[in-house]
PDB file of C-alpha atoms and ligand atoms in Angstrom:
ATOM      1  CA  UNK C 213     -27.182 -55.464   1.258  1.00  0.00           C
ATOM      2  CA  UNK C 214     -24.307 -53.210   3.021  1.00  0.00           C
ATOM      3  CA  UNK C 215     -22.879 -53.882   6.557  1.00  0.00           C
ATOM      4  CA  UNK C 216     -24.000 -51.032   8.972  1.00  0.00           C
ATOM      5  CA  UNK C 217     -21.325 -50.423  11.386  1.00  0.00           C
ATOM      6  CA  UNK C 218     -21.526 -52.181  14.703  1.00  0.00           C
ATOM      7  CA  UNK C 219     -21.590 -48.663  17.156  1.00  0.00           C
ATOM      8  CA  UNK C 220     -18.587 -48.103  19.680  1.00  0.00           C
ATOM      9  CA  UNK C 221     -20.886 -47.514  22.380  1.00  0.00           C
ATOM     10  CA  UNK C 222     -23.822 -49.717  24.157  1.00  0.00           C
ATOM     11  CA  UNK C 223     -25.102 -49.839  27.059  1.00  0.00           C
ATOM     12  CA  UNK C 224     -21.789 -52.118  27.697  1.00  0.00           C
ATOM     13  CA  UNK C 225     -19.792 -49.415  27.538  1.00  0.00           C
ATOM     14  CA  UNK C 226     -21.573 -47.185  28.910  1.00  0.00           C
ATOM     15  CA  UNK C 227     -21.631 -48.925  32.432  1.00  0.00           C
ATOM     16  CA  UNK C 228     -17.691 -49.520  32.041  1.00  0.00           C
ATOM     17  CA  UNK C 229     -16.900 -45.491  31.863  1.00  0.00           C
ATOM     18  CA  UNK C 230     -19.583 -44.744  35.019  1.00  0.00           C
ATOM     19  CA  UNK C 231     -17.960 -47.558  36.687  1.00  0.00           C
ATOM     20  CA  UNK C 232     -14.015 -47.024  35.868  1.00  0.00           C
ATOM     21  CA  UNK C 233     -14.799 -42.746  35.380  1.00  0.00           C
ATOM     22  CA  UNK C 234     -12.748 -43.863  32.111  1.00  0.00           C
ATOM     23  CA  UNK C 235     -13.159 -45.559  28.379  1.00  0.00           C
ATOM     24  CA  UNK C 236     -10.527 -47.000  25.783  1.00  0.00           C
ATOM     25  CA  UNK C 237     -12.491 -46.582  22.407  1.00  0.00           C
ATOM     26  CA  UNK C 238     -10.483 -48.353  19.915  1.00  0.00           C
ATOM     27  CA  UNK C 239     -10.382 -46.996  16.341  1.00  0.00           C
ATOM     28  CA  UNK C 240     -12.685 -44.105  16.683  1.00  0.00           C
ATOM     29  CA  UNK C 241     -10.286 -42.328  14.446  1.00  0.00           C
ATOM     30  CA  UNK C 242      -9.044 -43.464  11.045  1.00  0.00           C
ATOM     31  CA  UNK C 243      -4.827 -43.728  11.920  1.00  0.00           C
ATOM     32  CA  UNK C 244      -4.595 -41.212   8.427  1.00  0.00           C
ATOM     33  CA  UNK C 245      -6.706 -39.100   9.960  1.00  0.00           C
ATOM     34  CA  UNK C 246      -4.596 -38.520  13.229  1.00  0.00           C
ATOM     35  CA  UNK C 247      -1.386 -38.396  11.263  1.00  0.00           C
ATOM     36  CA  UNK C 248      -2.686 -35.127   9.368  1.00  0.00           C
ATOM     37  CA  UNK C 249      -3.526 -33.676  13.184  1.00  0.00           C
ATOM     38  CA  UNK C 250      -0.473 -34.341  13.815  1.00  0.00           C
ATOM     39  CA  UNK C 251       1.277 -32.735  11.070  1.00  0.00           C
ATOM     40  CA  UNK C 252      -0.930 -30.266  11.619  1.00  0.00           C
ATOM     41  CA  UNK C 253       0.167 -29.293  15.453  1.00  0.00           C
ATOM     42  CA  UNK C 254       3.744 -30.155  15.452  1.00  0.00           C
ATOM     43  CA  UNK C 255       4.096 -26.983  12.907  1.00  0.00           C
ATOM     44  CA  UNK C 256       2.258 -24.827  15.057  1.00  0.00           C
ATOM     45  CA  UNK C 257       4.523 -25.717  17.543  1.00  0.00           C
ATOM     46  CA  UNK C 258       7.536 -26.143  15.920  1.00  0.00           C
ATOM     47  CA  UNK C 259       6.664 -22.423  15.266  1.00  0.00           C
ATOM     48  CA  UNK C 260       6.824 -21.539  19.151  1.00  0.00           C
ATOM     49  CA  UNK C 261       9.651 -21.123  21.629  1.00  0.00           C
ATOM     50  CA  UNK C 262      10.450 -24.665  22.709  1.00  0.00           C
ATOM     51  CA  UNK C 263       8.277 -25.991  25.929  1.00  0.00           C
ATOM     52  CA  UNK C 264       9.570 -27.484  28.379  1.00  0.00           C
ATOM     53  CA  UNK C 265       6.212 -28.731  29.193  1.00  0.00           C
ATOM     54  CA  UNK C 266       5.242 -31.306  26.006  1.00  0.00           C
ATOM     55  CA  UNK C 267       2.032 -29.293  26.194  1.00  0.00           C
ATOM     56  CA  UNK C 268       0.032 -26.402  23.933  1.00  0.00           C
ATOM     57  CA  UNK C 269      -3.315 -25.356  24.385  1.00  0.00           C
ATOM     58  CA  UNK C 270      -5.937 -24.036  21.973  1.00  0.00           C
ATOM     59  CA  UNK C 271      -9.662 -22.648  22.311  1.00  0.00           C
ATOM     60  CA  UNK C 272     -12.344 -23.500  20.452  1.00  0.00           C
ATOM     61  CA  UNK C 273     -11.741 -20.367  18.745  1.00  0.00           C
ATOM     62  CA  UNK C 274      -8.541 -20.364  17.741  1.00  0.00           C
ATOM     63  CA  UNK C 275      -8.010 -23.813  16.754  1.00  0.00           C
ATOM     64  CA  UNK C 276      -6.913 -25.187  13.377  1.00  0.00           C
ATOM     65  CA  UNK C 277      -9.755 -25.158  11.200  1.00  0.00           C
ATOM     66  CA  UNK C 278      -9.196 -28.917  10.394  1.00  0.00           C
ATOM     67  CA  UNK C 279      -8.593 -29.686  14.277  1.00  0.00           C
ATOM     68  CA  UNK C 280     -11.739 -27.612  14.990  1.00  0.00           C
ATOM     69  CA  UNK C 281     -14.095 -29.790  12.612  1.00  0.00           C
ATOM     70  CA  UNK C 282     -12.720 -33.356  13.773  1.00  0.00           C
ATOM     71  CA  UNK C 283     -13.480 -31.996  17.353  1.00  0.00           C
ATOM     72  CA  UNK C 284     -17.307 -32.419  16.664  1.00  0.00           C
ATOM     73  CA  UNK C 285     -17.196 -34.660  13.487  1.00  0.00           C
ATOM     74  CA  UNK C 286     -19.778 -37.511  13.386  1.00  0.00           C
ATOM     75  CA  UNK C 287     -17.104 -39.796  14.851  1.00  0.00           C
ATOM     76  CA  UNK C 288     -16.576 -38.335  18.456  1.00  0.00           C
ATOM     77  CA  UNK C 289     -19.939 -36.822  18.530  1.00  0.00           C
ATOM     78  CA  UNK C 290     -21.887 -40.445  18.899  1.00  0.00           C
ATOM     79  CA  UNK C 291     -19.734 -41.446  21.597  1.00  0.00           C
ATOM     80  CA  UNK C 292     -20.272 -38.294  24.020  1.00  0.00           C
ATOM     81  CA  UNK C 293     -23.794 -37.983  23.798  1.00  0.00           C
ATOM     82  CA  UNK C 294     -24.247 -41.752  24.886  1.00  0.00           C
ATOM     83  CA  UNK C 295     -21.749 -42.061  27.514  1.00  0.00           C
ATOM     84  CA  UNK C 296     -22.261 -38.267  28.224  1.00  0.00           C
ATOM     85  CA  UNK C 297     -25.449 -36.285  27.345  1.00  0.00           C
ATOM     86  CA  UNK C 298     -27.074 -34.956  24.482  1.00  0.00           C
ATOM     87  CA  UNK C 299     -26.259 -31.654  24.773  1.00  0.00           C
ATOM     88  CA  UNK C 300     -22.013 -31.178  24.614  1.00  0.00           C
ATOM     89  CA  UNK C 301     -19.959 -28.281  23.622  1.00  0.00           C
ATOM     90  CA  UNK C 302     -16.140 -28.249  22.869  1.00  0.00           C
ATOM     91  CA  UNK C 303     -13.755 -26.039  24.756  1.00  0.00           C
ATOM     92  CA  UNK C 304     -10.007 -26.134  23.701  1.00  0.00           C
ATOM     93  CA  UNK C 305      -7.641 -28.646  22.366  1.00  0.00           C
ATOM     94  CA  UNK C 306      -4.097 -29.922  23.888  1.00  0.00           C
ATOM     95  CA  UNK C 307      -1.530 -31.102  22.345  1.00  0.00           C
ATOM     96  CA  UNK C 308       0.901 -33.224  24.605  1.00  0.00           C
ATOM     97  CA  UNK C 309       4.145 -34.433  23.221  1.00  0.00           C
ATOM     98  CA  UNK C 310       7.137 -37.043  24.399  1.00  0.00           C
ATOM     99  CA  UNK C 311      10.048 -36.808  22.703  1.00  0.00           C
ATOM    100  CA  UNK C 312      14.323 -37.373  23.698  1.00  0.00           C
ATOM    101  CA  UNK C 313      14.063 -33.621  24.706  1.00  0.00           C
ATOM    102  CA  UNK C 314      10.388 -34.262  26.275  1.00  0.00           C
ATOM    103  CA  UNK C 315      10.590 -37.400  27.967  1.00  0.00           C
ATOM    104  CA  UNK C 316       9.243 -37.219  31.310  1.00  0.00           C
ATOM    105  CA  UNK C 317       5.776 -38.887  32.406  1.00  0.00           C
ATOM    106  CA  UNK C 318       3.315 -36.636  32.918  1.00  0.00           C
ATOM    107  CA  UNK C 319       2.419 -36.578  37.115  1.00  0.00           C
ATOM    108  CA  UNK C 320      -0.557 -38.532  38.555  1.00  0.00           C
ATOM    109  CA  UNK C 321      -3.198 -35.863  39.086  1.00  0.00           C
ATOM    110  CA  UNK C 322      -7.228 -35.271  38.446  1.00  0.00           C
ATOM    111  CA  UNK C 323      -8.327 -32.814  35.619  1.00  0.00           C
ATOM    112  CA  UNK C 324     -10.838 -30.979  38.214  1.00  0.00           C
ATOM    113  CA  UNK C 325      -7.076 -29.322  40.057  1.00  0.00           C
ATOM    114  CA  UNK C 326      -7.035 -27.259  37.130  1.00  0.00           C
ATOM    115  CA  UNK C 327     -10.547 -26.219  36.480  1.00  0.00           C
ATOM    116  CA  UNK C 328     -13.800 -25.036  38.166  1.00  0.00           C
ATOM    117  CA  UNK C 329     -17.221 -25.485  37.973  1.00  0.00           C
ATOM    118  CA  UNK C 330     -19.249 -28.352  36.556  1.00  0.00           C
ATOM    119  CA  UNK C 331     -17.549 -31.264  35.146  1.00  0.00           C
ATOM    120  CA  UNK C 332     -15.424 -31.741  31.966  1.00  0.00           C
ATOM    121  CA  UNK C 333     -15.147 -34.661  29.637  1.00  0.00           C
ATOM    122  CA  UNK C 334     -11.859 -35.271  27.816  1.00  0.00           C
ATOM    123  CA  UNK C 335     -10.985 -37.517  24.970  1.00  0.00           C
ATOM    124  CA  UNK C 336      -6.965 -38.637  24.916  1.00  0.00           C
ATOM    125  CA  UNK C 337      -6.374 -39.025  21.450  1.00  0.00           C
ATOM    126  CA  UNK C 338      -3.197 -40.735  20.273  1.00  0.00           C
ATOM    127  CA  UNK C 339      -1.451 -39.528  17.332  1.00  0.00           C
ATOM    128  CA  UNK C 340       1.201 -41.948  17.753  1.00  0.00           C
ATOM    129  CA  UNK C 341       0.955 -45.971  19.229  1.00  0.00           C
ATOM    130  CA  UNK C 342       1.266 -45.629  23.126  1.00  0.00           C
ATOM    131  CA  UNK C 343       3.194 -48.088  24.716  1.00  0.00           C
ATOM    132  CA  UNK C 344       4.597 -47.887  28.316  1.00  0.00           C
ATOM    133  CA  UNK C 345       8.262 -47.661  26.970  1.00  0.00           C
ATOM    134  CA  UNK C 346       7.385 -44.910  24.958  1.00  0.00           C
ATOM    135  CA  UNK C 347       4.373 -43.232  27.648  1.00  0.00           C
ATOM    136  CA  UNK C 348       1.273 -44.225  27.575  1.00  0.00           C
ATOM    137  CA  UNK C 349      -1.437 -43.380  29.874  1.00  0.00           C
ATOM    138  CA  UNK C 350      -2.169 -44.788  33.384  1.00  0.00           C
ATOM    139  CA  UNK C 351      -5.459 -44.748  34.916  1.00  0.00           C
ATOM    140  CA  UNK C 352      -6.812 -45.450  38.217  1.00  0.00           C
ATOM    141  CA  UNK C 353     -10.579 -47.462  37.342  1.00  0.00           C
ATOM    142  CA  UNK C 354     -13.618 -45.958  39.831  1.00  0.00           C
ATOM    143  CA  UNK C 355     -11.341 -42.975  40.780  1.00  0.00           C
ATOM    144  CA  UNK C 356     -13.473 -40.507  39.789  1.00  0.00           C
ATOM    145  CA  UNK C 357     -15.630 -40.854  42.363  1.00  0.00           C
ATOM    146  CA  UNK C 358     -14.057 -38.271  44.484  1.00  0.00           C
ATOM    147  CA  UNK C 359     -11.470 -35.255  44.481  1.00  0.00           C
ATOM    148  CA  UNK C 360      -7.708 -36.279  45.764  1.00  0.00           C
ATOM    149  CA  UNK C 361      -5.712 -34.491  47.803  1.00  0.00           C
ATOM    150  CA  UNK C 362      -3.693 -31.574  45.746  1.00  0.00           C
ATOM    151  CA  UNK C 363       0.176 -30.960  46.165  1.00  0.00           C
ATOM    152  CA  UNK C 364       1.620 -27.865  44.360  1.00  0.00           C
ATOM    153  CA  UNK C 365       4.702 -28.299  42.841  1.00  0.00           C
ATOM    154  CA  UNK C 366       6.639 -26.052  41.108  1.00  0.00           C
ATOM    155  CA  UNK C 367       8.832 -27.752  38.198  1.00  0.00           C
ATOM    156  CA  UNK C 368       9.715 -25.959  34.517  1.00  0.00           C
ATOM    157  CA  UNK C 369       7.736 -29.322  33.451  1.00  0.00           C
ATOM    158  CA  UNK C 370       4.261 -28.127  34.350  1.00  0.00           C
ATOM    159  CA  UNK C 371       1.683 -30.097  35.845  1.00  0.00           C
ATOM    160  CA  UNK C 372       2.128 -28.375  38.971  1.00  0.00           C
ATOM    161  CA  UNK C 373      -0.999 -29.944  40.742  1.00  0.00           C
ATOM    162  CA  UNK C 374      -0.290 -33.343  41.409  1.00  0.00           C
ATOM    163  CA  UNK C 375      -1.326 -36.523  43.792  1.00  0.00           C
ATOM    164  CA  UNK C 376       1.343 -37.322  45.846  1.00  0.00           C
ATOM    165  CA  UNK C 377       1.218 -41.723  44.977  1.00  0.00           C
ATOM    166  CA  UNK C 378       1.101 -42.658  48.781  1.00  0.00           C
ATOM    167  CA  UNK C 379      -2.344 -40.852  48.388  1.00  0.00           C
ATOM    168  CA  UNK C 380      -3.018 -43.884  45.862  1.00  0.00           C
ATOM    169  CA  UNK C 381      -2.350 -47.161  47.999  1.00  0.00           C
ATOM    170  CA  UNK C 382      -5.037 -49.299  47.857  1.00  0.00           C
ATOM    171  CA  UNK C 383      -6.133 -48.501  44.141  1.00  0.00           C
ATOM    172  CA  UNK C 384      -5.581 -50.071  40.938  1.00  0.00           C
ATOM    173  CA  UNK C 385      -3.675 -49.155  38.011  1.00  0.00           C
ATOM    174  CA  UNK C 386      -3.852 -49.563  34.791  1.00  0.00           C
ATOM    175  CA  UNK C 387      -1.809 -49.227  31.721  1.00  0.00           C
ATOM    176  CA  UNK C 388      -3.315 -48.092  28.667  1.00  0.00           C
ATOM    177  CA  UNK C 389      -1.408 -48.990  25.960  1.00  0.00           C
ATOM    178  CA  UNK C 390      -3.283 -47.883  22.574  1.00  0.00           C
ATOM    179  CA  UNK C 391      -2.828 -47.754  18.751  1.00  0.00           C
ATOM    180  CA  UNK C 392      -2.596 -44.917  16.552  1.00  0.00           C
ATOM    181  CA  UNK C 393      -6.579 -43.698  16.267  1.00  0.00           C
ATOM    182  CA  UNK C 394      -7.370 -45.130  19.592  1.00  0.00           C
ATOM    183  CA  UNK C 395      -9.322 -42.724  21.628  1.00  0.00           C
ATOM    184  CA  UNK C 396      -9.564 -42.746  25.622  1.00  0.00           C
ATOM    185  CA  UNK C 397     -12.714 -40.477  27.354  1.00  0.00           C
ATOM    186  CA  UNK C 398     -12.279 -39.536  30.586  1.00  0.00           C
ATOM    187  CA  UNK C 399     -14.058 -37.662  33.768  1.00  0.00           C
ATOM    188  CA  UNK C 400     -11.967 -34.502  34.854  1.00  0.00           C
ATOM    189  CA  UNK C 401     -11.878 -37.015  38.299  1.00  0.00           C
ATOM    190  CA  UNK C 402     -10.248 -40.015  36.991  1.00  0.00           C
ATOM    191  CA  UNK C 403      -6.865 -39.635  38.467  1.00  0.00           C
ATOM    192  CA  UNK C 404      -4.508 -40.543  35.636  1.00  0.00           C
ATOM    193  CA  UNK C 405      -0.705 -39.867  34.722  1.00  0.00           C
ATOM    194  CA  UNK C 406       1.459 -40.980  31.844  1.00  0.00           C
ATOM    195  CA  UNK C 407       5.227 -43.256  31.956  1.00  0.00           C
ATOM    196  CA  UNK C 408       7.809 -41.323  30.715  1.00  0.00           C
ATOM    197  CA  UNK C 409       9.006 -41.977  27.037  1.00  0.00           C
ATOM    198  CA  UNK C 410      12.156 -43.719  26.897  1.00  0.00           C
ATOM    199  CA  UNK C 411      12.543 -44.240  23.829  1.00  0.00           C
ATOM    200  CA  UNK C 412      13.980 -41.938  22.328  1.00  0.00           C
ATOM    201  CA  UNK C 413      10.875 -41.368  19.683  1.00  0.00           C
ATOM    202  CA  UNK C 414       7.910 -39.385  18.941  1.00  0.00           C
ATOM    203  CA  UNK C 415       4.622 -40.064  21.118  1.00  0.00           C
ATOM    204  CA  UNK C 416       1.993 -37.396  20.633  1.00  0.00           C
ATOM    205  CA  UNK C 417      -1.384 -36.964  21.418  1.00  0.00           C
ATOM    206  CA  UNK C 418      -4.294 -34.631  21.360  1.00  0.00           C
ATOM    207  CA  UNK C 419      -6.713 -33.992  23.910  1.00  0.00           C
ATOM    208  CA  UNK C 420      -9.907 -32.291  23.628  1.00  0.00           C
ATOM    209  CA  UNK C 421     -11.948 -31.227  26.627  1.00  0.00           C
ATOM    210  CA  UNK C 422     -15.600 -30.732  26.607  1.00  0.00           C
ATOM    211  CA  UNK C 423     -18.921 -30.043  29.147  1.00  0.00           C
ATOM    212  CA  UNK C 424     -22.112 -30.665  29.053  1.00  0.00           C
ATOM    213  CA  UNK C 425     -23.920 -27.633  27.220  1.00  0.00           C
ATOM    214  CA  UNK C 426     -27.157 -27.560  29.091  1.00  0.00           C
ATOM    215  CA  UNK C 427     -25.405 -26.818  32.492  1.00  0.00           C
ATOM    216  CA  UNK C 428     -24.803 -23.491  33.251  1.00  0.00           C
ATOM    217  CA  UNK C 429     -21.250 -23.702  33.872  1.00  0.00           C
ATOM    218  CA  UNK C 430     -19.453 -20.432  35.605  1.00  0.00           C
ATOM    219  CA  UNK C 431     -16.127 -21.925  34.608  1.00  0.00           C
ATOM    220  CA  UNK C 432     -14.663 -20.099  31.476  1.00  0.00           C
ATOM    221  CA  UNK C 433     -17.014 -17.407  31.681  1.00  0.00           C
ATOM    222  CA  UNK C 434     -13.896 -14.910  32.981  1.00  0.00           C
ATOM    223  CA  UNK C 435     -11.133 -17.296  31.068  1.00  0.00           C
ATOM    224  CA  UNK C 436     -10.125 -16.617  27.475  1.00  0.00           C
ATOM    225  CA  UNK C 437      -9.581 -20.025  26.749  1.00  0.00           C
ATOM    226  CA  UNK C 438     -13.068 -21.352  27.250  1.00  0.00           C
ATOM    227  CA  UNK C 439     -14.949 -17.558  25.937  1.00  0.00           C
ATOM    228  CA  UNK C 440     -16.702 -19.845  22.552  1.00  0.00           C
ATOM    229  CA  UNK C 441     -17.280 -22.685  22.919  1.00  0.00           C
ATOM    230  CA  UNK C 442     -18.442 -25.043  20.102  1.00  0.00           C
ATOM    231  CA  UNK C 443     -21.678 -26.246  20.523  1.00  0.00           C
ATOM    232  CA  UNK C 444     -20.996 -30.229  18.952  1.00  0.00           C
ATOM    233  CA  UNK C 445     -24.297 -31.375  19.552  1.00  0.00           C
ATOM    234  CA  UNK C 446     -28.470 -30.382  21.285  1.00  0.00           C
ATOM    235  CA  UNK C 447     -28.501 -26.950  22.755  1.00  0.00           C
ATOM    236  CA  UNK C 448     -26.185 -24.391  24.779  1.00  0.00           C
ATOM    237  CA  UNK C 449     -27.125 -22.224  28.445  1.00  0.00           C
ATOM    238  CA  UNK C 450     -23.136 -21.473  28.065  1.00  0.00           C
ATOM    239  CA  UNK C 451     -23.332 -19.337  24.857  1.00  0.00           C
ATOM    240  CA  UNK C 452     -22.114 -22.261  23.165  1.00  0.00           C
ATOM    241  CA  UNK C 453     -22.088 -21.944  19.321  1.00  0.00           C
ATOM    242  CA  UNK C 454     -21.787 -24.319  15.892  1.00  0.00           C
TER     243      UNK C 454
HETATM  244  O1  AKG G 775      -0.259 -37.579  27.562  1.00  0.00           O
HETATM  245  C1  AKG G 775      -0.086 -37.357  28.319  1.00  0.00           C
HETATM  246  O2  AKG G 775       1.017 -37.792  28.942  1.00  0.00           O
HETATM  247  C2  AKG G 775      -0.790 -37.150  29.849  1.00  0.00           C
HETATM  248  C3  AKG G 775      -1.531 -35.573  29.650  1.00  0.00           C
HETATM  249  C4  AKG G 775      -2.432 -35.270  30.680  1.00  0.00           C
HETATM  250  O3  AKG G 775      -2.140 -35.832  31.467  1.00  0.00           O
HETATM  251  C5  AKG G 775      -3.046 -34.040  30.702  1.00  0.00           C
HETATM  252  O4  AKG G 775      -2.035 -32.932  29.994  1.00  0.00           O
HETATM  253  O5  AKG G 775      -3.946 -33.859  31.355  1.00  0.00           O
END
């Protein structure tokens, strides 16, 4: 008889996600699989002019086929459908790399500052081990219940929409050190940032973004990036297709 692996998400994980606005999913992906994704993304990024933000985004229709398949495969889909909804569509994927030239920490923010409409949900996938010295994520548990005051700052590193740290006074902060292949699923109001990478070595992550496909969302209609959602589960009222 073969042993069946325990599901990564059960009632305790759903409760934790709803309470905190994020959930760490250890070992979601095999380390070798995400190393292949890192190789593909770093080759693509290397072909482009130097990018001081350390960020590059691809829409679902414009993503390398290996990455696109991974964003809707049977590792992530059961996690999203249990945590969020049986109807899910994938919108875009983002590479975030920090290294000796791009070592700043990402400032505190809520992703919803950058987009309108319904809630979006992202999956931060560790393509390298992420530690405090090399720039792991930081989360404010429970912060997804409200929208924080936004400050706009224009700098070459990007991340123009931020939260002033003084507005986080009294909130808990959790450093999220993870291993290559681990993932963090989070709500677009979950306040987060990352530590600076002071090691000089690469720290790559891939952030994939999804929404509930069966709820009409105006966001993306006039946005080329999200024009062709990829339906990964259930049905879509937003034009998402398989
Ligand atoms: O990986 C990081 O440094 C965080 C990136 C981030 O917060 C974002 O792109 O929204």
